[in-house]
PDB file of C-alpha atoms in Angstrom:
ATOM      1  CA  UNK A   1      76.645 315.866 116.023  1.00  0.00           C
ATOM      2  CA  UNK A   2      74.118 315.352 118.809  1.00  0.00           C
ATOM      3  CA  UNK A   3      71.351 316.787 116.655  1.00  0.00           C
ATOM      4  CA  UNK A   4      72.161 314.216 113.945  1.00  0.00           C
ATOM      5  CA  UNK A   5      71.789 311.357 116.453  1.00  0.00           C
ATOM      6  CA  UNK A   6      68.606 312.873 117.836  1.00  0.00           C
ATOM      7  CA  UNK A   7      67.133 313.189 114.342  1.00  0.00           C
ATOM      8  CA  UNK A   8      68.135 309.637 113.528  1.00  0.00           C
ATOM      9  CA  UNK A   9      66.493 308.399 116.751  1.00  0.00           C
ATOM     10  CA  UNK A  10      63.270 310.275 116.037  1.00  0.00           C
ATOM     11  CA  UNK A  11      63.220 308.956 112.463  1.00  0.00           C
ATOM     12  CA  UNK A  12      63.685 305.336 113.553  1.00  0.00           C
ATOM     13  CA  UNK A  13      61.041 305.688 116.248  1.00  0.00           C
ATOM     14  CA  UNK A  14      58.625 307.116 113.692  1.00  0.00           C
ATOM     15  CA  UNK A  15      59.229 304.269 111.297  1.00  0.00           C
ATOM     16  CA  UNK A  16      58.761 301.684 113.999  1.00  0.00           C
ATOM     17  CA  UNK A  17      55.557 303.325 115.207  1.00  0.00           C
ATOM     18  CA  UNK A  18      54.112 303.303 111.676  1.00  0.00           C
ATOM     19  CA  UNK A  19      55.258 299.830 110.705  1.00  0.00           C
ATOM     20  CA  UNK A  20      51.886 298.181 111.346  1.00  0.00           C
ATOM     21  CA  UNK A  21      50.247 300.599 108.958  1.00  0.00           C
ATOM     22  CA  UNK A  22      52.884 299.844 106.320  1.00  0.00           C
ATOM     23  CA  UNK A  23      52.363 296.098 106.583  1.00  0.00           C
ATOM     24  CA  UNK A  24      48.567 296.296 106.603  1.00  0.00           C
ATOM     25  CA  UNK A  25      47.941 299.154 104.181  1.00  0.00           C
ATOM     26  CA  UNK A  26      44.677 297.539 103.206  1.00  0.00           C
ATOM     27  CA  UNK A  27      42.770 294.448 104.179  1.00  0.00           C
ATOM     28  CA  UNK A  28      40.985 291.710 102.293  1.00  0.00           C
ATOM     29  CA  UNK A  29      37.441 292.616 103.342  1.00  0.00           C
ATOM     30  CA  UNK A  30      36.450 293.235  99.712  1.00  0.00           C
ATOM     31  CA  UNK A  31      36.962 289.534  98.910  1.00  0.00           C
ATOM     32  CA  UNK A  32      35.072 286.309  99.641  1.00  0.00           C
ATOM     33  CA  UNK A  33      37.539 284.974 102.228  1.00  0.00           C
ATOM     34  CA  UNK A  34      35.801 281.644 102.787  1.00  0.00           C
ATOM     35  CA  UNK A  35      35.672 280.518  99.166  1.00  0.00           C
ATOM     36  CA  UNK A  36      38.381 279.861  96.584  1.00  0.00           C
ATOM     37  CA  UNK A  37      37.450 280.142  92.922  1.00  0.00           C
ATOM     38  CA  UNK A  38      39.373 278.386  90.132  1.00  0.00           C
ATOM     39  CA  UNK A  39      39.212 279.778  86.605  1.00  0.00           C
ATOM     40  CA  UNK A  40      40.662 278.489  83.310  1.00  0.00           C
ATOM     41  CA  UNK A  41      42.313 281.623  81.922  1.00  0.00           C
ATOM     42  CA  UNK A  42      44.338 283.090  79.114  1.00  0.00           C
ATOM     43  CA  UNK A  43      46.888 285.658  80.249  1.00  0.00           C
ATOM     44  CA  UNK A  44      46.482 289.116  78.718  1.00  0.00           C
ATOM     45  CA  UNK A  45      49.148 291.018  80.657  1.00  0.00           C
ATOM     46  CA  UNK A  46      51.145 290.650  83.830  1.00  0.00           C
ATOM     47  CA  UNK A  47      51.951 294.030  85.370  1.00  0.00           C
ATOM     48  CA  UNK A  48      54.973 293.652  87.666  1.00  0.00           C
ATOM     49  CA  UNK A  49      54.686 296.784  89.804  1.00  0.00           C
ATOM     50  CA  UNK A  50      54.587 297.997  93.378  1.00  0.00           C
ATOM     51  CA  UNK A  51      52.909 297.531  95.715  1.00  0.00           C
ATOM     52  CA  UNK A  52      51.210 294.508  94.112  1.00  0.00           C
ATOM     53  CA  UNK A  53      51.544 292.913  90.686  1.00  0.00           C
ATOM     54  CA  UNK A  54      48.353 292.650  88.673  1.00  0.00           C
ATOM     55  CA  UNK A  55      47.424 289.694  86.441  1.00  0.00           C
ATOM     56  CA  UNK A  56      44.955 290.576  83.695  1.00  0.00           C
ATOM     57  CA  UNK A  57      43.350 287.563  82.048  1.00  0.00           C
ATOM     58  CA  UNK A  58      40.379 286.423  79.975  1.00  0.00           C
ATOM     59  CA  UNK A  59      37.921 283.710  81.002  1.00  0.00           C
ATOM     60  CA  UNK A  60      35.626 282.116  78.423  1.00  0.00           C
ATOM     61  CA  UNK A  61      32.377 280.568  79.707  1.00  0.00           C
ATOM     62  CA  UNK A  62      30.571 277.504  78.376  1.00  0.00           C
ATOM     63  CA  UNK A  63      28.517 279.706  75.989  1.00  0.00           C
ATOM     64  CA  UNK A  64      31.693 281.212  74.452  1.00  0.00           C
ATOM     65  CA  UNK A  65      31.373 284.618  76.108  1.00  0.00           C
ATOM     66  CA  UNK A  66      34.687 286.109  77.241  1.00  0.00           C
ATOM     67  CA  UNK A  67      35.094 288.175  80.392  1.00  0.00           C
ATOM     68  CA  UNK A  68      38.131 290.247  81.317  1.00  0.00           C
ATOM     69  CA  UNK A  69      39.447 289.649  84.853  1.00  0.00           C
ATOM     70  CA  UNK A  70      42.096 291.147  87.096  1.00  0.00           C
ATOM     71  CA  UNK A  71      43.820 289.425  90.003  1.00  0.00           C
ATOM     72  CA  UNK A  72      45.876 291.300  92.614  1.00  0.00           C
ATOM     73  CA  UNK A  73      48.934 289.442  93.909  1.00  0.00           C
ATOM     74  CA  UNK A  74      50.871 289.652  97.112  1.00  0.00           C
ATOM     75  CA  UNK A  75      53.702 292.173  97.343  1.00  0.00           C
ATOM     76  CA  UNK A  76      56.631 291.784  94.947  1.00  0.00           C
ATOM     77  CA  UNK A  77      59.053 290.583  97.612  1.00  0.00           C
ATOM     78  CA  UNK A  78      56.671 287.761  98.524  1.00  0.00           C
ATOM     79  CA  UNK A  79      56.346 286.824  94.856  1.00  0.00           C
ATOM     80  CA  UNK A  80      60.113 286.788  94.346  1.00  0.00           C
ATOM     81  CA  UNK A  81      60.567 284.535  97.400  1.00  0.00           C
ATOM     82  CA  UNK A  82      57.912 282.196  95.978  1.00  0.00           C
ATOM     83  CA  UNK A  83      59.755 281.909  92.643  1.00  0.00           C
ATOM     84  CA  UNK A  84      57.932 284.491  90.552  1.00  0.00           C
ATOM     85  CA  UNK A  85      59.657 286.887  88.216  1.00  0.00           C
ATOM     86  CA  UNK A  86      58.712 289.740  85.891  1.00  0.00           C
ATOM     87  CA  UNK A  87      58.512 287.385  82.873  1.00  0.00           C
ATOM     88  CA  UNK A  88      56.967 284.308  84.475  1.00  0.00           C
ATOM     89  CA  UNK A  89      53.579 284.886  82.779  1.00  0.00           C
ATOM     90  CA  UNK A  90      53.299 285.968  79.130  1.00  0.00           C
ATOM     91  CA  UNK A  91      50.343 287.050  77.002  1.00  0.00           C
ATOM     92  CA  UNK A  92      48.599 284.005  75.572  1.00  0.00           C
ATOM     93  CA  UNK A  93      49.677 281.616  78.361  1.00  0.00           C
ATOM     94  CA  UNK A  94      46.838 279.217  79.301  1.00  0.00           C
ATOM     95  CA  UNK A  95      46.748 278.869  83.097  1.00  0.00           C
ATOM     96  CA  UNK A  96      44.471 278.076  85.972  1.00  0.00           C
ATOM     97  CA  UNK A  97      43.949 281.011  88.316  1.00  0.00           C
ATOM     98  CA  UNK A  98      42.901 280.367  91.915  1.00  0.00           C
ATOM     99  CA  UNK A  99      41.781 283.178  94.177  1.00  0.00           C
ATOM    100  CA  UNK A 100      39.164 284.850  96.285  1.00  0.00           C
ATOM    101  CA  UNK A 101      36.562 286.723  94.250  1.00  0.00           C
ATOM    102  CA  UNK A 102      35.448 290.250  94.968  1.00  0.00           C
ATOM    103  CA  UNK A 103      32.255 290.481  97.029  1.00  0.00           C
ATOM    104  CA  UNK A 104      30.878 293.235  94.758  1.00  0.00           C
ATOM    105  CA  UNK A 105      30.494 290.815  91.817  1.00  0.00           C
ATOM    106  CA  UNK A 106      33.159 292.454  89.667  1.00  0.00           C
ATOM    107  CA  UNK A 107      35.633 290.355  87.713  1.00  0.00           C
ATOM    108  CA  UNK A 108      38.440 290.876  90.232  1.00  0.00           C
ATOM    109  CA  UNK A 109      40.095 288.594  92.732  1.00  0.00           C
ATOM    110  CA  UNK A 110      42.795 288.289  95.330  1.00  0.00           C
ATOM    111  CA  UNK A 111      45.210 285.823  93.778  1.00  0.00           C
ATOM    112  CA  UNK A 112      46.201 282.741  95.762  1.00  0.00           C
ATOM    113  CA  UNK A 113      48.050 280.793  93.052  1.00  0.00           C
ATOM    114  CA  UNK A 114      48.479 280.232  89.347  1.00  0.00           C
ATOM    115  CA  UNK A 115      48.845 276.736  87.924  1.00  0.00           C
ATOM    116  CA  UNK A 116      50.907 276.596  84.704  1.00  0.00           C
ATOM    117  CA  UNK A 117      50.199 274.019  81.955  1.00  0.00           C
ATOM    118  CA  UNK A 118      53.250 272.077  83.201  1.00  0.00           C
ATOM    119  CA  UNK A 119      51.495 271.650  86.548  1.00  0.00           C
ATOM    120  CA  UNK A 120      53.888 274.004  88.354  1.00  0.00           C
ATOM    121  CA  UNK A 121      52.124 276.138  90.920  1.00  0.00           C
ATOM    122  CA  UNK A 122      53.138 279.705  91.656  1.00  0.00           C
ATOM    123  CA  UNK A 123      51.714 280.829  94.967  1.00  0.00           C
ATOM    124  CA  UNK A 124      50.749 284.352  95.904  1.00  0.00           C
ATOM    125  CA  UNK A 125      49.615 283.963  99.478  1.00  0.00           C
ATOM    126  CA  UNK A 126      47.887 287.023 100.825  1.00  0.00           C
ATOM    127  CA  UNK A 127      46.691 286.316 104.353  1.00  0.00           C
ATOM    128  CA  UNK A 128      43.077 287.343 104.996  1.00  0.00           C
ATOM    129  CA  UNK A 129      42.590 290.015 107.650  1.00  0.00           C
TER     130      UNK A 129
END
């Protein structure tokens, strides 16, 4: 019985010691943290998965060229608390996407919020590190 309590204690201590690494498994250094970009978008897919959902969308420029983009959201629990769900965005939805663009020039961003045609805003706050 004592060995069980000892093992439980060691397990809890290990989890507590590693909790900072779990919370900050990666930073936001790959994104332009000082600038928010807003894009008129058409949803392609919304992948509801751990550790972060991914929003894939198309953006058409003034010349008619279409670029495929991907936005990484906050963790799923944060999304759920902010009112998101697995089916909140559907292919073909026209939305505004607001986020912090990748510094490498790729068509990726760290999502801050999505504005639906109704004007409803869905936030995905990911604090910069």
